[in-house]
Amino acid sequence: MTASRMPEAPEAARTPEAPEALPHGRLPRTVWSQALRDNRRALAGWTAGTALAGAMYASFYPQIGGSMGDLTRSFPEGLRQAFHMEDLSSAAGYLGSTPFGLVVPLLALFHGAAAGARAVAGDEESGYLDLLLAHPVGRVRLVLQRYAALATGSAAVAGGVLLMMLAVRGPADLGGIPVTAFAAQCLNLALFGAFFGALALCIGCFVGRRGTVFGATAAVGVLSYAANALGPLVGLGWTRRFSAFHYYIGGDPLRNGFQWAHAGVLAAVCAVLVLLGAWAFRRRDIGV
Amino acid sequence: MDKAIQLERLAKTYGRRRGLVDLTLDVGRGEVFGFLGPNGAGKSTTIRLLLDLIRPSGGRAVVLGLDPRRDAVELHRRTGYLAGDFTVDGRQTVRECLAFLAALRGGVPERRVTALAERLGLELAPRIRSLSKGNRQKLGLVQAFMHEPELLVLDEPTSGLDPLVQQVFLDLVREARAEGRTVFMSSHVMSEVQAVADRVAIIREGRLVTVDTVSSLRERAVRTVELHFDGPAPAGEFEGLPGVTDVVAEGPRLRCRIAGSPDALVKAAARHTVTGLLCEEPDLEELFFAYYRNGGGDDRVTDA
Ligand SMILES: Nc1ncnc2c1ncn2[C@@H]1O[C@H](COP(=O)(O)OP(=O)(O)OP(=O)(O)O)[C@@H](O)[C@H]1O
Ligand SMILES: [Mg+2]
């Protein structure tokens, strides 16, 4: 995390009283940097937890990979596809199943949903936004900077996972997966978390109730998982297209490297959600 | 522009609930304006409308010559705000919080911040989560005053403050006025407003009850008068005099309440030998409650 070294805020540079002005030194000065700073402990926890969960699964590969591969070969094709278990004996196939197919993205999803619910709705309910919005910070700017902090956090979580994977790559016999493939998967992971963050932020910009926002976002997460994994099982292959999970792992980045189209879709949807949220937030009453 | 705040039939409904009904009010530049009312009267609603935190359902507000909605950022730059339930992120330290808020305003001289904190007795090092309610309120005051804004909008600024700090606060308000800045403050407590305000508005159930200067409110206030006679008090002669109510006689002593001119009372008393006269300085608190009870200004006297 880079929360403690912040770029100069443009307004600080304009200040005539800069030499004796608060804050000095390395204190953060923008809504973005302050949000990162306030959340630094939580973010460190999410990053470490997600990376460790990934590492734990990865380290089982040498023992489990081969035998699970034999076992699941007898499962029906559809089931194996649904749970990304087509090819558990290869490193990419194993990692694409439970670790990167379920556990790690689920953690990223909840990180995004929790951070997104807090970014607007949570601080609105607590009354903190009253204070910030009575300062010369436009509502749109607040939403954008808060989202930038959230996206930075999501990138930190994915970055932590990537570093951890590169660290265990050798010991866990994962050398068959190129570094760029890990990077591709983790890029998608960052965007995947950022998507659920954007969704939560957007809902929060409309309703401003943290519990509602978190619940709704988590529900969309579960439905997305179902649409991607289970839809095709019951002959509804088209449902995948509406699932964030599909854009996250459908292109199998661990095998095929960067999937720019899928990453682009996730990024574009994030942008749309955030702008939609900012638009709604500008129009409504705060804290009623 | 000699008006700091101009409200024209400003109204707010929350769904079907009443918030504020057709409030028309002017506050001049450099004025200290008290905004009084009981719980749920609509004080916070008005204040949050001024700052564009909520939007009116009718009427309009012009603050420092600006439209709160269109020119929100400019208005906020020139305004200091203390919310009724001042909340900050408890994970920050006091210093960090003030530094952040100062940065949002493009920087504030550190000297001024530390001087304010010192006057109010606020420590800068502790984490906000660990502060008592009063100390949190001090932080709220520091952030509202630290950039020396043209307009201070303070929602129940003294809640939670001990009497000594309340005095410091009143000094800060007086200094702000001396520097030509405008202060709009809400309160339930008449006495603190009485001490600094030039004018006072009283609202109740979302409606303006009265606006007046503190001194003329005082003139209209109900006073308690005590007269001592050399014989038994002639209570009968005082009952029914214009403006006189609650006549109680106890031996040679007569107590009553008088609203408006004491002329009739004095003339009635002059027919007897008066050995003592006590007139209590009217407390606006009393007036305030009189307004609450009767729900109106001028019919108060006849109702009572
Ligand atoms: N978010 C809201 N939703 C619904 N009604 C509200 C809301 N906020 C305020 N009200 C209603 O508007 C009225 C005025 O409330 P307001 O908070 O402005 O009162 P107040 O004068 O600040 O009271 P207090 O002295 O208790 O702070 C109240 O009747 C209240 O119930
Ligand atoms: Mg209030």
XYZ file of C-alpha atoms in Angstrom, chain B:
304
model
C -25.602 42.565 -1.099
C -26.195 43.381 2.526
C -28.008 40.180 3.345
C -26.111 37.091 4.358
C -29.156 34.838 4.227
C -32.438 35.404 2.445
C -35.180 32.817 2.713
C -38.388 33.131 0.759
C -41.224 30.788 1.613
C -38.690 28.048 2.110
C -40.420 24.707 2.642
C -39.405 21.118 3.132
C -41.457 17.971 3.445
C -40.007 14.552 4.153
C -42.307 12.286 2.227
C -45.560 13.248 3.888
C -43.944 14.488 7.084
C -43.671 18.189 7.666
C -40.176 19.543 7.993
C -40.470 23.262 7.378
C -43.418 25.392 6.253
C -42.976 28.601 4.235
C -40.129 30.159 6.147
C -39.402 33.744 5.124
C -36.449 35.286 6.877
C -33.546 37.668 6.271
C -30.262 37.695 8.114
C -28.047 40.715 7.593
C -24.314 40.636 7.072
C -22.368 40.885 10.274
C -25.355 39.885 12.336
C -25.456 37.233 15.034
C -28.758 35.520 14.543
C -30.320 33.105 17.001
C -32.645 30.423 15.729
C -34.718 28.922 18.475
C -37.273 26.199 18.718
C -38.164 23.042 20.581
C -37.243 19.536 19.424
C -38.512 18.777 15.955
C -39.254 22.424 15.194
C -37.298 22.394 11.951
C -34.037 24.073 12.959
C -31.730 21.414 11.550
C -33.934 21.153 8.487
C -33.482 24.873 7.806
C -29.754 24.720 8.378
C -29.256 21.703 6.136
C -31.260 23.474 3.427
C -28.921 26.473 3.661
C -25.952 24.196 3.013
C -27.513 22.260 0.155
C -27.362 18.995 2.079
C -31.084 18.688 1.427
C -33.167 20.409 -1.234
C -36.245 22.523 -0.589
C -39.633 21.271 -1.686
C -40.706 24.871 -2.121
C -39.466 28.431 -1.957
C -35.876 29.467 -2.215
C -32.800 30.385 -0.277
C -30.031 32.810 -1.189
C -26.953 32.540 1.006
C -24.091 35.039 0.676
C -25.728 36.040 -2.572
C -25.338 32.509 -3.901
C -27.734 29.768 -4.863
C -26.916 26.956 -2.417
C -27.432 24.305 -5.045
C -25.784 25.818 -8.088
C -22.904 27.450 -6.253
C -22.514 24.835 -3.521
C -18.728 24.597 -3.661
C -18.232 28.359 -3.597
C -20.720 28.704 -0.768
C -19.071 25.964 1.270
C -15.700 27.614 0.803
C -17.024 30.737 2.495
C -19.029 28.983 5.199
C -18.218 27.149 8.400
C -20.723 24.523 9.470
C -21.233 22.632 12.674
C -23.841 19.891 12.401
C -26.303 19.173 15.170
C -24.907 15.679 15.502
C -21.337 16.373 14.502
C -19.768 13.131 13.279
C -16.285 12.350 12.056
C -14.461 9.154 11.272
C -13.492 7.835 14.696
C -10.393 6.147 13.295
C -8.682 9.497 12.728
C -6.791 11.430 15.345
C -7.904 14.971 16.089
C -4.847 16.402 14.380
C -5.267 14.193 11.340
C -8.924 15.106 11.024
C -8.248 18.838 11.223
C -5.370 18.517 8.777
C -7.599 16.703 6.318
C -10.462 19.184 6.623
C -8.016 22.079 6.334
C -6.601 20.517 3.178
C -10.093 20.279 1.690
C -10.241 24.039 2.145
C -6.878 24.504 0.505
C -4.934 24.850 3.743
C -5.379 26.744 6.989
C -2.524 28.283 8.984
C -1.529 25.781 11.625
C -1.046 28.522 14.201
C -4.707 29.411 14.021
C -5.801 25.817 14.430
C -3.618 25.154 17.431
C -4.613 28.470 19.007
C -8.308 27.619 18.654
C -7.783 24.134 20.020
C -5.885 25.551 22.946
C -8.564 28.097 23.796
C -11.220 25.419 23.791
C -9.009 22.948 25.619
C -8.962 20.364 22.851
C -6.061 17.939 22.661
C -4.794 17.176 19.178
C -3.205 13.796 19.725
C -6.026 11.433 20.766
C -7.971 9.254 18.404
C -11.452 10.694 17.838
C -13.131 7.446 18.852
C -11.756 7.921 22.353
C -13.056 11.497 22.814
C -15.920 12.419 25.107
C -18.991 14.050 23.598
C -17.953 17.520 24.694
C -14.463 17.135 23.311
C -15.869 15.947 20.024
C -18.047 19.055 19.976
C -14.931 21.171 20.501
C -13.413 19.550 17.448
C -16.571 20.510 15.579
C -16.178 24.106 16.692
C -12.517 24.229 15.699
C -13.241 22.961 12.197
C -16.106 25.435 11.794
C -14.094 28.478 12.911
C -10.592 27.639 11.712
C -10.795 29.105 8.212
C -12.424 32.320 9.459
C -15.443 32.021 7.201
C -17.742 34.866 6.257
C -20.717 32.902 7.504
C -20.913 30.493 10.407
C -23.858 28.129 10.487
C -23.959 26.379 13.823
C -26.564 23.821 14.802
C -26.798 23.646 18.585
C -23.150 24.613 18.981
C -23.026 24.414 22.771
C -24.580 20.994 23.238
C -22.338 18.911 25.421
C -20.024 21.783 26.372
C -19.339 22.615 29.992
C -20.133 26.184 31.147
C -16.535 27.351 30.905
C -16.170 26.217 27.332
C -19.566 27.700 26.544
C -18.144 31.059 27.599
C -15.163 30.556 25.280
C -17.593 29.762 22.512
C -19.558 32.938 23.157
C -16.286 34.870 23.021
C -15.536 33.298 19.659
C -18.928 34.394 18.382
C -18.393 37.928 19.652
C -14.999 38.053 17.977
C -16.530 36.824 14.744
C -19.083 39.595 14.905
C -16.411 42.156 15.667
C -14.664 41.049 12.490
C -17.869 41.556 10.532
C -18.713 37.917 10.040
C -22.228 36.537 10.190
C -23.295 33.869 12.663
C -26.482 31.853 12.349
C -26.902 29.577 15.331
C -29.694 27.331 16.487
C -30.420 26.448 20.055
C -32.961 25.307 22.583
C -31.267 27.430 25.187
C -32.424 31.011 25.183
C -29.804 32.272 27.578
C -26.813 31.546 25.367
C -28.476 33.130 22.363
C -29.610 36.067 24.444
C -26.011 36.650 25.440
C -24.711 37.158 21.906
C -27.508 37.435 19.365
C -28.669 40.659 17.757
C -31.901 39.106 16.600
C -33.737 35.930 17.365
C -36.229 33.886 15.390
C -38.472 31.410 17.122
C -39.883 28.521 15.157
C -42.275 25.857 16.197
C -43.706 22.923 14.261
C -41.977 24.068 11.115
C -43.429 27.579 11.198
C -41.885 30.880 12.090
C -43.454 32.210 15.284
C -41.625 35.492 15.619
C -38.469 37.350 14.622
C -37.288 40.223 16.724
C -34.315 41.886 18.319
C -33.284 40.536 21.652
C -34.054 43.866 23.315
C -37.582 44.170 21.982
C -38.265 40.537 22.773
C -37.199 41.444 26.228
C -39.671 44.351 26.263
C -42.433 42.060 25.214
C -41.366 39.510 27.753
C -43.396 38.595 30.758
C -41.840 39.908 33.981
C -42.573 38.938 37.505
C -43.236 41.934 39.747
C -43.373 41.854 43.528
C -44.916 44.701 45.535
C -44.839 45.210 49.300
C -47.564 47.288 50.956
C -47.854 48.661 54.449
C -51.104 46.757 54.917
C -52.674 43.631 53.433
C -52.110 43.515 49.711
C -55.184 44.694 47.768
C -55.129 41.788 45.312
C -58.593 42.544 43.958
C -57.511 45.856 42.460
C -54.788 44.247 40.429
C -56.710 41.382 38.941
C -57.981 42.255 35.528
C -55.545 45.101 34.888
C -54.316 45.047 31.276
C -51.319 42.741 30.902
C -51.406 41.569 34.521
C -51.817 37.877 35.278
C -51.194 35.324 37.995
C -51.886 37.667 40.873
C -50.972 36.109 44.220
C -51.330 37.963 47.512
C -49.644 36.810 50.702
C -50.076 39.173 53.613
C -48.552 42.514 52.617
C -46.805 40.940 49.595
C -48.273 40.766 46.117
C -46.730 38.918 43.209
C -47.970 39.083 39.673
C -46.789 38.692 36.126
C -46.909 41.601 33.750
C -46.571 41.623 29.976
C -46.022 44.805 27.998
C -46.355 48.243 29.616
C -46.399 48.329 33.426
C -48.273 51.652 33.412
C -51.635 50.424 34.701
C -49.920 48.371 37.392
C -47.888 51.321 38.603
C -50.937 53.588 38.717
C -52.927 51.002 40.664
C -50.079 50.587 43.134
C -49.739 54.355 43.531
C -53.078 54.504 45.321
C -51.476 52.648 48.253
C -48.333 52.978 50.285
C -45.690 50.852 48.624
C -42.845 49.817 50.894
C -40.984 47.659 48.433
C -40.827 46.954 44.733
C -39.050 44.096 43.041
C -39.029 43.646 39.288
C -37.264 40.639 37.935
C -35.266 41.087 34.769
C -37.224 39.111 32.202
C -35.576 35.951 31.143
C -36.121 35.201 27.508
C -36.396 31.605 28.569
C -39.792 32.514 29.962
C -40.807 34.236 26.812
C -39.597 31.280 24.861
C -41.783 28.919 26.834
C -44.700 31.267 26.564
C -44.368 31.029 22.804
C -44.141 27.262 22.979
C -47.211 26.936 25.121
C -49.463 29.135 23.127
C -48.179 28.450 19.680
C -48.241 32.089 18.741
C -46.752 35.450 19.445
C -49.251 38.188 19.948
C -52.197 36.254 21.284
C -49.967 35.049 24.070
C -50.885 37.824 26.465
C -54.611 37.396 26.198
C -54.391 33.626 26.349
C -52.328 33.465 29.458
